[in-house]
JSON list of C-alpha atoms in Angstrom, two decimals:
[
{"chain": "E", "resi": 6, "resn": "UNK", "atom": "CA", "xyz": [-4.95, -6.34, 33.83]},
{"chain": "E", "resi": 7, "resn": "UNK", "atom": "CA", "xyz": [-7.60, -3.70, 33.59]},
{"chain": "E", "resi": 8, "resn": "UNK", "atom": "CA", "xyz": [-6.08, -2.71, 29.72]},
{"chain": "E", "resi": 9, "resn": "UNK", "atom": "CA", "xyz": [-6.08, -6.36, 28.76]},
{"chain": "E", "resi": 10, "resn": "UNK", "atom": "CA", "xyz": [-10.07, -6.40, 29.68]},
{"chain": "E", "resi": 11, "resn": "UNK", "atom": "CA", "xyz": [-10.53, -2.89, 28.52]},
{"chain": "E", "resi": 12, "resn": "UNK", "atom": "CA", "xyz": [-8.13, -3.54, 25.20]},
{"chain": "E", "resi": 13, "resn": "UNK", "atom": "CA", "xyz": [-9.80, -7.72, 24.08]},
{"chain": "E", "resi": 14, "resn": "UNK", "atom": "CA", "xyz": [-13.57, -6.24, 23.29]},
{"chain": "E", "resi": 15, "resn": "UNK", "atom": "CA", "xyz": [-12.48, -3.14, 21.36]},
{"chain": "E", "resi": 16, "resn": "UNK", "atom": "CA", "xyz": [-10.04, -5.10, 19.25]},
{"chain": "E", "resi": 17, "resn": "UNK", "atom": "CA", "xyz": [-12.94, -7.89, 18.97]},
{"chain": "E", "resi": 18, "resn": "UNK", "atom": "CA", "xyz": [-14.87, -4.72, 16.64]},
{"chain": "E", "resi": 19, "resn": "UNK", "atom": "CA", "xyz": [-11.92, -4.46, 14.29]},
{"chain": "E", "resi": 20, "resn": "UNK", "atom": "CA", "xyz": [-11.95, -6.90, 11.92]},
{"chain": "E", "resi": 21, "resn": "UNK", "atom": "CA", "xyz": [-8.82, -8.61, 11.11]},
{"chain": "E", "resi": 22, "resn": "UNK", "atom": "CA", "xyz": [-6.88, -8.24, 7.98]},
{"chain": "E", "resi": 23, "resn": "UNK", "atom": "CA", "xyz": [-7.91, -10.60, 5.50]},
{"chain": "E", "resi": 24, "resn": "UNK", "atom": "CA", "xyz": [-5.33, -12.09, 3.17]},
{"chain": "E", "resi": 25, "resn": "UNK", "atom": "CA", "xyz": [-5.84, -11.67, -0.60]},
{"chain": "E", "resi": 26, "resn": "UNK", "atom": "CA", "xyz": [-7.26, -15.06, -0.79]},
{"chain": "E", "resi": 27, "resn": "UNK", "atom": "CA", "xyz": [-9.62, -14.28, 1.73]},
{"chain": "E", "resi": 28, "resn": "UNK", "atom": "CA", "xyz": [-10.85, -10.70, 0.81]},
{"chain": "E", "resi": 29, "resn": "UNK", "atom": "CA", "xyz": [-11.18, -11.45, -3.26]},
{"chain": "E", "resi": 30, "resn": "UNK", "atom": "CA", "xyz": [-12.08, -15.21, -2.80]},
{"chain": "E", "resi": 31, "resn": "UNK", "atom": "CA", "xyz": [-8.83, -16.65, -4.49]},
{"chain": "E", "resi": 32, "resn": "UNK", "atom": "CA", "xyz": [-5.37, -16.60, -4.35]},
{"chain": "E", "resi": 33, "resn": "UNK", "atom": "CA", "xyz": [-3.77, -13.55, -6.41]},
{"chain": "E", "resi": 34, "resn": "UNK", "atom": "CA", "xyz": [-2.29, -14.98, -9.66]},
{"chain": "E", "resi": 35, "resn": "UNK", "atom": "CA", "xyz": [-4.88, -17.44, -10.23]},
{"chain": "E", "resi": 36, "resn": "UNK", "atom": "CA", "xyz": [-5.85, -18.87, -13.56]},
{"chain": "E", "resi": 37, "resn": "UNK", "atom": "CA", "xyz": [-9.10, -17.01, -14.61]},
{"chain": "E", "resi": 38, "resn": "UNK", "atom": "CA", "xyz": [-8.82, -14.69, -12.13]},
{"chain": "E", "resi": 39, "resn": "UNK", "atom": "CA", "xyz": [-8.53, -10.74, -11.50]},
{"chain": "E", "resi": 40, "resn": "UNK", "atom": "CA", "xyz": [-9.17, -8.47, -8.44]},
{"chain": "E", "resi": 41, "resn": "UNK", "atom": "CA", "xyz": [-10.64, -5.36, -10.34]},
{"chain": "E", "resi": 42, "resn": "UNK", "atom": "CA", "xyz": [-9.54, -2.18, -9.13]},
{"chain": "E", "resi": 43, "resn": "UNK", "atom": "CA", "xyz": [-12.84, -1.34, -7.21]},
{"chain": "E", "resi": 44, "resn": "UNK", "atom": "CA", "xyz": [-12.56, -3.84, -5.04]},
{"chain": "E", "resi": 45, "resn": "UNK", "atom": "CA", "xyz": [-9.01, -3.66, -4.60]},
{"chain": "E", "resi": 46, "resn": "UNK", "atom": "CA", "xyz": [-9.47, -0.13, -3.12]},
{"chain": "E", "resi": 47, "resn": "UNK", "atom": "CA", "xyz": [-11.67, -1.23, -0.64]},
{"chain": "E", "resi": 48, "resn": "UNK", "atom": "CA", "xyz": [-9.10, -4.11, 0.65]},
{"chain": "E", "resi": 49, "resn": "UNK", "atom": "CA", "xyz": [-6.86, -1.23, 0.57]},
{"chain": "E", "resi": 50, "resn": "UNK", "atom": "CA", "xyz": [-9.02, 0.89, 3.07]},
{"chain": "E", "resi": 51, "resn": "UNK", "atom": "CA", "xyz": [-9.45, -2.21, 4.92]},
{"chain": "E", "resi": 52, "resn": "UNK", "atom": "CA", "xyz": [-5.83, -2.91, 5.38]},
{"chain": "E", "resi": 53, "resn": "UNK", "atom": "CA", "xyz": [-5.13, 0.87, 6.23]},
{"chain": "E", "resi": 54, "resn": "UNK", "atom": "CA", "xyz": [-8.41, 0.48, 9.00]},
{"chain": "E", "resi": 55, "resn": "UNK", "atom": "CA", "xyz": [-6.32, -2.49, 10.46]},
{"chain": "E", "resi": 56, "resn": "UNK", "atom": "CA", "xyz": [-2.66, -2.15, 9.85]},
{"chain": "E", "resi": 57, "resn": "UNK", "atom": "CA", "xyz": [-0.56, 0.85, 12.02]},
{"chain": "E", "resi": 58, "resn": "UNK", "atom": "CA", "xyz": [2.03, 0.07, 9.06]},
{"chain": "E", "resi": 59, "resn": "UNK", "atom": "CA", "xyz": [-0.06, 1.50, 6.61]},
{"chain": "E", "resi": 60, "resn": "UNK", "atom": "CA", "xyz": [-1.21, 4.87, 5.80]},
{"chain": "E", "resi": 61, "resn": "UNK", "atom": "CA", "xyz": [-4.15, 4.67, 2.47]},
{"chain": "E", "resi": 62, "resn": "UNK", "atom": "CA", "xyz": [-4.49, 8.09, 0.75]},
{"chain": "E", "resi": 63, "resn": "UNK", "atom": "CA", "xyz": [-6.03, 9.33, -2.52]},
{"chain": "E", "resi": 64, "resn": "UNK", "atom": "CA", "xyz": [-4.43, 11.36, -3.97]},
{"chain": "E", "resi": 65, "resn": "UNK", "atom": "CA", "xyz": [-7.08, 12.51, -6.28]},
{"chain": "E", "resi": 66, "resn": "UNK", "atom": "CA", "xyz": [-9.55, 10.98, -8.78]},
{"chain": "E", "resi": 67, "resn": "UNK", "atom": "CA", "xyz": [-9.24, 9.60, -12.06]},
{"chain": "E", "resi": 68, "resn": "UNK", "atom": "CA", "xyz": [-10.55, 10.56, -15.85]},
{"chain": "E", "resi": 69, "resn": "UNK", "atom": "CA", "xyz": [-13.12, 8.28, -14.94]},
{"chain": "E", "resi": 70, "resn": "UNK", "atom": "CA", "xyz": [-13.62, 9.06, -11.34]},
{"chain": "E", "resi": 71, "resn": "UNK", "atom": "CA", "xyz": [-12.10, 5.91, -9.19]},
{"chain": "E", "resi": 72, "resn": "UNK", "atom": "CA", "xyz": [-9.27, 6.86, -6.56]},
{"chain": "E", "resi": 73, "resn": "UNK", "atom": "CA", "xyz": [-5.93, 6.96, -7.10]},
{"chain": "E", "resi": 74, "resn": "UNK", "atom": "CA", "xyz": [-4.35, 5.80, -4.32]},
{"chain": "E", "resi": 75, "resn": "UNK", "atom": "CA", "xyz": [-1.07, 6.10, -3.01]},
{"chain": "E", "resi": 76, "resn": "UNK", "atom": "CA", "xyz": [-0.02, 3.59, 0.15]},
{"chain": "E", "resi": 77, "resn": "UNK", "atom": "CA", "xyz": [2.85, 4.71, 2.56]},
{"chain": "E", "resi": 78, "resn": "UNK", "atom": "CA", "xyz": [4.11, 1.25, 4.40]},
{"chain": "E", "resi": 79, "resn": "UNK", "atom": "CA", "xyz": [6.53, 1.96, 7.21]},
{"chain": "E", "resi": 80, "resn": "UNK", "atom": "CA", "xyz": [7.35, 1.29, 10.91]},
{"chain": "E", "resi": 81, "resn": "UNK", "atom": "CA", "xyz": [4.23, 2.76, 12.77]},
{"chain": "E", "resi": 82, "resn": "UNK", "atom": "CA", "xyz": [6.48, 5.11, 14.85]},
{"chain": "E", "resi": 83, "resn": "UNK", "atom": "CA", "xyz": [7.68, 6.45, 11.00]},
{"chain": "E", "resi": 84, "resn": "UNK", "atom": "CA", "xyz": [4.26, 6.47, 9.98]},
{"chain": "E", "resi": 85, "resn": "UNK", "atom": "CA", "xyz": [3.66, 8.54, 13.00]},
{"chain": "E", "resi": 86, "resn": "UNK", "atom": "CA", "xyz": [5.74, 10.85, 12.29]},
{"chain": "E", "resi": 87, "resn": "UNK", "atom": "CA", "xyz": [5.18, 11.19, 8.47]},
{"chain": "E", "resi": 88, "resn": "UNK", "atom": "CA", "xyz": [5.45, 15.07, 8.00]},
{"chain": "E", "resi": 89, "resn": "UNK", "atom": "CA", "xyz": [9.06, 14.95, 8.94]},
{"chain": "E", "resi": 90, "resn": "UNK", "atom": "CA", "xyz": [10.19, 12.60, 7.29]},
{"chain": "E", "resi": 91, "resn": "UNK", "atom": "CA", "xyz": [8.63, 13.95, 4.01]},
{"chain": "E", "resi": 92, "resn": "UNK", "atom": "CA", "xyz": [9.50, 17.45, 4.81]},
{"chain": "E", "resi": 93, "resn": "UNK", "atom": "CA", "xyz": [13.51, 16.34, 5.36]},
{"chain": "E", "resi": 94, "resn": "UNK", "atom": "CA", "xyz": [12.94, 14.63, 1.60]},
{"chain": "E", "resi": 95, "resn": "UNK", "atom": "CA", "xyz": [11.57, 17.35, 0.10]},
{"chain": "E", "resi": 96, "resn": "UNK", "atom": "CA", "xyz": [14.94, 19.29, 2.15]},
{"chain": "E", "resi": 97, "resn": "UNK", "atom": "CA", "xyz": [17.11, 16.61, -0.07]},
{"chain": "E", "resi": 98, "resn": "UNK", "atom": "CA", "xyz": [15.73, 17.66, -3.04]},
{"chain": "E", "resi": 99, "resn": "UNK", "atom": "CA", "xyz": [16.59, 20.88, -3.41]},
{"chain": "E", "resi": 100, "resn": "UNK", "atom": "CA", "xyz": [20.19, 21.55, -2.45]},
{"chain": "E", "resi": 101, "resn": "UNK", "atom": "CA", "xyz": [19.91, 25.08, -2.69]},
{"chain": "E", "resi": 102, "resn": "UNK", "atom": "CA", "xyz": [17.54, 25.42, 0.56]},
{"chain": "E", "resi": 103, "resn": "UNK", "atom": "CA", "xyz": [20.34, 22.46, 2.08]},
{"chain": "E", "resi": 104, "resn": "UNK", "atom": "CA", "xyz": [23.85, 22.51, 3.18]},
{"chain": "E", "resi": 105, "resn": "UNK", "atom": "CA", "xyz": [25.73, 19.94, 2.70]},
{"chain": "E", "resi": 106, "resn": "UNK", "atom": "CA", "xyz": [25.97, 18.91, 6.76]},
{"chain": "E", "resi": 107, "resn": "UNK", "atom": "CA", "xyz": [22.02, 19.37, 7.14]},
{"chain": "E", "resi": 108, "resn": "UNK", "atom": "CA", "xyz": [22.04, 16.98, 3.56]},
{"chain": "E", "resi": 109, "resn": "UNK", "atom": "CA", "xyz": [24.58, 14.49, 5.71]},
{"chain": "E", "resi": 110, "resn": "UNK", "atom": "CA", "xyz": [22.55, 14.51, 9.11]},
{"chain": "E", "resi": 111, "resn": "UNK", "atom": "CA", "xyz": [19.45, 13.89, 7.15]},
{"chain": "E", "resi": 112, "resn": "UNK", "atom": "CA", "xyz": [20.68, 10.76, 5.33]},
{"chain": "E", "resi": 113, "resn": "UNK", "atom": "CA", "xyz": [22.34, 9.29, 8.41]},
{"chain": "E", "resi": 114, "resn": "UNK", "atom": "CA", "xyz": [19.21, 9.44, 10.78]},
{"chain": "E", "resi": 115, "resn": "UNK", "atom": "CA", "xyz": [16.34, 9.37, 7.58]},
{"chain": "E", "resi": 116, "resn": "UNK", "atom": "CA", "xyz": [14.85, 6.39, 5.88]},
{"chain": "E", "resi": 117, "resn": "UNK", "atom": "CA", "xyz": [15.83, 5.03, 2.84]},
{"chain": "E", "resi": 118, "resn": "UNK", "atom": "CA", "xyz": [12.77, 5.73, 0.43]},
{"chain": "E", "resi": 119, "resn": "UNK", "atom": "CA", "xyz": [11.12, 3.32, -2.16]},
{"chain": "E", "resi": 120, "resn": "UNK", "atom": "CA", "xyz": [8.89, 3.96, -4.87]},
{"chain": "E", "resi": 121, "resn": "UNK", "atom": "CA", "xyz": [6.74, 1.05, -6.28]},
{"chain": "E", "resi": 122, "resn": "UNK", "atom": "CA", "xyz": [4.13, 1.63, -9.22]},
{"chain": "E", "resi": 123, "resn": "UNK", "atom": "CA", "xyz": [2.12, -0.69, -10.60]},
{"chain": "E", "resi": 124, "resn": "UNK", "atom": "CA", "xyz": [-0.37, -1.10, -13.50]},
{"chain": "E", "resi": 125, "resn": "UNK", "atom": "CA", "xyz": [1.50, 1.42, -15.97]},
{"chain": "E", "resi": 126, "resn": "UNK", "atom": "CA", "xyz": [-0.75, 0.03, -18.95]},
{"chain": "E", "resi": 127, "resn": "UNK", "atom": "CA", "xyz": [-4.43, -1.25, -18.38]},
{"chain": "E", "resi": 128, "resn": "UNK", "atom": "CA", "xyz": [-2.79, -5.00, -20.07]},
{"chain": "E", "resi": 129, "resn": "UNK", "atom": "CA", "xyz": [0.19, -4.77, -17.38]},
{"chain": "E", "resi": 130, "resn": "UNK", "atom": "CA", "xyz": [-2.52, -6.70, -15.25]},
{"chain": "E", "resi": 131, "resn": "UNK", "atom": "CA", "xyz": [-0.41, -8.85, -12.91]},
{"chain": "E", "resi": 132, "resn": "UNK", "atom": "CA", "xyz": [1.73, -6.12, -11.12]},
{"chain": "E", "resi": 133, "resn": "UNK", "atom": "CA", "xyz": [-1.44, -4.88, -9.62]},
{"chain": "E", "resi": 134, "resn": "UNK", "atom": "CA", "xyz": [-2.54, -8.25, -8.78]},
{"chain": "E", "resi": 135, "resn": "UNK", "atom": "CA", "xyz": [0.49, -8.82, -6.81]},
{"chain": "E", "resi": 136, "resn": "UNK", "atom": "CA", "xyz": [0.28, -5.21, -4.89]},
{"chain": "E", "resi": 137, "resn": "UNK", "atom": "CA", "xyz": [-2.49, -6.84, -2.93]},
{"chain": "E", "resi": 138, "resn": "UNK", "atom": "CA", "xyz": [0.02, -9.62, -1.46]},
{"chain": "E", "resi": 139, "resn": "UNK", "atom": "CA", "xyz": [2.71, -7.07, -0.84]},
{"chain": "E", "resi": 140, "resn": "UNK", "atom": "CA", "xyz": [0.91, -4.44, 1.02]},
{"chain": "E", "resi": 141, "resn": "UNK", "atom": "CA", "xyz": [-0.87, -7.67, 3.04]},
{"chain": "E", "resi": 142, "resn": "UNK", "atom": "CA", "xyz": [2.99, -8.66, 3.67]},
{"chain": "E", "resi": 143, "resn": "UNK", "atom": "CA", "xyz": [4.10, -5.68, 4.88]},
{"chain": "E", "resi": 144, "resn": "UNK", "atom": "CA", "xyz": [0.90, -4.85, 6.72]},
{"chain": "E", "resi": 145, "resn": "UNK", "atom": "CA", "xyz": [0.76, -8.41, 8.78]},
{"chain": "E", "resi": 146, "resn": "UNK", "atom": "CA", "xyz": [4.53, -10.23, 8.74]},
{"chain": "E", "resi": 147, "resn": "UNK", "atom": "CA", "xyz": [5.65, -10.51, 12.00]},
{"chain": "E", "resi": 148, "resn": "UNK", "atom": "CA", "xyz": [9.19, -11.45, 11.11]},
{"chain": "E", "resi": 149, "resn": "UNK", "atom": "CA", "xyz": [12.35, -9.87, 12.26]},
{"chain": "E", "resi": 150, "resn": "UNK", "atom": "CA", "xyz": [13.73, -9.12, 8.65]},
{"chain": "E", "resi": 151, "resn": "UNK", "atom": "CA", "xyz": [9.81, -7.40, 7.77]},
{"chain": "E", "resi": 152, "resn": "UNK", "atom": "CA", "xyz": [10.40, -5.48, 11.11]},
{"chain": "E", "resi": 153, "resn": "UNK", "atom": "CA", "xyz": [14.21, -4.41, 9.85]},
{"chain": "E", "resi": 154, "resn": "UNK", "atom": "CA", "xyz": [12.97, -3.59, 6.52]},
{"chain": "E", "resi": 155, "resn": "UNK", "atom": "CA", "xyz": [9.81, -1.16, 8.02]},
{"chain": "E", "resi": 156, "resn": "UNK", "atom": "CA", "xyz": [12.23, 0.35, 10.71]},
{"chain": "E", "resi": 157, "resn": "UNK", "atom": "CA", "xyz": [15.06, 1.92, 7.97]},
{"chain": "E", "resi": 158, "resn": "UNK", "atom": "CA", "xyz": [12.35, 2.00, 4.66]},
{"chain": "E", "resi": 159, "resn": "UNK", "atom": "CA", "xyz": [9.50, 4.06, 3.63]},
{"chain": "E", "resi": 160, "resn": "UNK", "atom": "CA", "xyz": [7.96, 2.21, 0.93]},
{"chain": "E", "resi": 161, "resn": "UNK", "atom": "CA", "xyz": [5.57, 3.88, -1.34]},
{"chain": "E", "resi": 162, "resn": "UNK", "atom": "CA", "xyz": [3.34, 2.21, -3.30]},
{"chain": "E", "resi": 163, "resn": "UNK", "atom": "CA", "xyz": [1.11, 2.98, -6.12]},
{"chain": "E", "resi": 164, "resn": "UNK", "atom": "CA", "xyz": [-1.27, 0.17, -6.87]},
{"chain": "E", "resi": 165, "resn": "UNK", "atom": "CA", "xyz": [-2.42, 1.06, -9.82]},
{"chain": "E", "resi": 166, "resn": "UNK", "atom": "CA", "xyz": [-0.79, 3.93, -12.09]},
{"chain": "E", "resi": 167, "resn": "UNK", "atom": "CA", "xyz": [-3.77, 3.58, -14.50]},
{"chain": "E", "resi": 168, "resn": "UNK", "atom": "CA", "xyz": [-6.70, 2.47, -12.17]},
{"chain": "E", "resi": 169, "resn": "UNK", "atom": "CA", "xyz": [-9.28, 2.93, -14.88]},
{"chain": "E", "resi": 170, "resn": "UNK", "atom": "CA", "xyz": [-7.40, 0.80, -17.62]},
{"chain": "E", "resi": 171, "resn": "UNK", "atom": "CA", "xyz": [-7.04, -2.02, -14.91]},
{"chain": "E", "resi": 172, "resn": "UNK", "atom": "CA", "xyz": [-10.46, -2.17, -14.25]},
{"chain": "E", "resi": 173, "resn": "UNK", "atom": "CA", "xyz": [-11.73, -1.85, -17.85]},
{"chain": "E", "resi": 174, "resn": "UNK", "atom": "CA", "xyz": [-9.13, -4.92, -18.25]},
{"chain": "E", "resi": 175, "resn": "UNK", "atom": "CA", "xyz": [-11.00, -6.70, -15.43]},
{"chain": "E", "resi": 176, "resn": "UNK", "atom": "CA", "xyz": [-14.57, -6.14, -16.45]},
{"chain": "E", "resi": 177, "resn": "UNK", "atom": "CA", "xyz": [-13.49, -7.30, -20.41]},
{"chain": "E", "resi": 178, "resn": "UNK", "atom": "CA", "xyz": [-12.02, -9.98, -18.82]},
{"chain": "E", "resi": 179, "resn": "UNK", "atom": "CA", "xyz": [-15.10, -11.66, -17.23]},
{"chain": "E", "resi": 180, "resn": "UNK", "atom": "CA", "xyz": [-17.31, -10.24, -19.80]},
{"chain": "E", "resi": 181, "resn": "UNK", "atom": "CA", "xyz": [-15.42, -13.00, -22.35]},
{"chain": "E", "resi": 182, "resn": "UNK", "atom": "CA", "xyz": [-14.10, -16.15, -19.74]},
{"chain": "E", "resi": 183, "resn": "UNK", "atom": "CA", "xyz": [-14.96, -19.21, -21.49]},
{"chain": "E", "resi": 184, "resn": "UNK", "atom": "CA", "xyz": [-16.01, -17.82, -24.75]}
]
């Protein structure tokens, strides 16, 4: 009882994870509408604040100085214990540091990985727009196939492989709606 009392007002300070619609103010794939990249890397940190699924890193800045981010989705206990399961890929990756039974033991008991980039080209516009409903998914479904998926799956995702084009897309965008 005393955790439920202790646990309702701290998790009253977290705010809850908005959906798309509710962070950018419209549902993604909207006519007229873009999340620019900016924004969309704060509803990123937002949804790795909130989400025990999700693990937001950058790894390093663009030409033009914006983040570019790389999300890890996965079971929380996975995402717990990230630096093994990336140090037993890494292990896969170079058979010459792994026998062939340390190669088998780590695909029977390791998660399948999956790479998803977005955004290649700054025009490629709606693959980052719908990045923002599938990290949202993954971060909030409930369901017993999302909780299958996130217990045998790391899923990496790159929002934006060209954060800078995207944006510059976005801001050109606005700068000519309705002319």
């Amino acid at each position: 009882v005393l955790a439920v009392l202790v646990a309702k007002p701290l998790m009253a300070q977290i705010p809850p994870t908005p959906s798309p619609k509710e962070f950018f103010g419209f549902p993604m794939g909207t006519n007229d509408e873009l999340a620019g990249w900016d924004r969309m890397v704060d509803y990123f940190a937002r949804i790795g604040e909130n989400s025990d699924r999700v693990l937001v890193e950058e790894l390093g800045k663009t030409t033009n100085g914006r983040p570019y981010l790389l999300l890890t989705i996965s079971a929380p206990d996975t995402i717990a214990d990230l630096p093994r399961h990336r140090a037993n890929q890494h292990r896969l990756a170079d058979p010459r540091r792994t026998s062939e039974a340390e190669a088998a033991t780590i695909t029977q008991t390791g998660k399948a990985v999956v790479l998803i980039g977005a955004n290649v080209h700054a025009t490629e516009i709606g693959t980052s727009q719908a990045m923002n409903r599938l990290v949202h998914f993954f971060a909030t479904d409930r369901s017993a196939w999302t909780r299958h998926v996130l217990d045998n799956v790391i899923v990496l995702v790159i929002p934006s492989q060209n954060p800078d084009g995207q944006q510059m897309v976005v801001d050109w965008h606005y700068q000519n709606l309705g002319t």
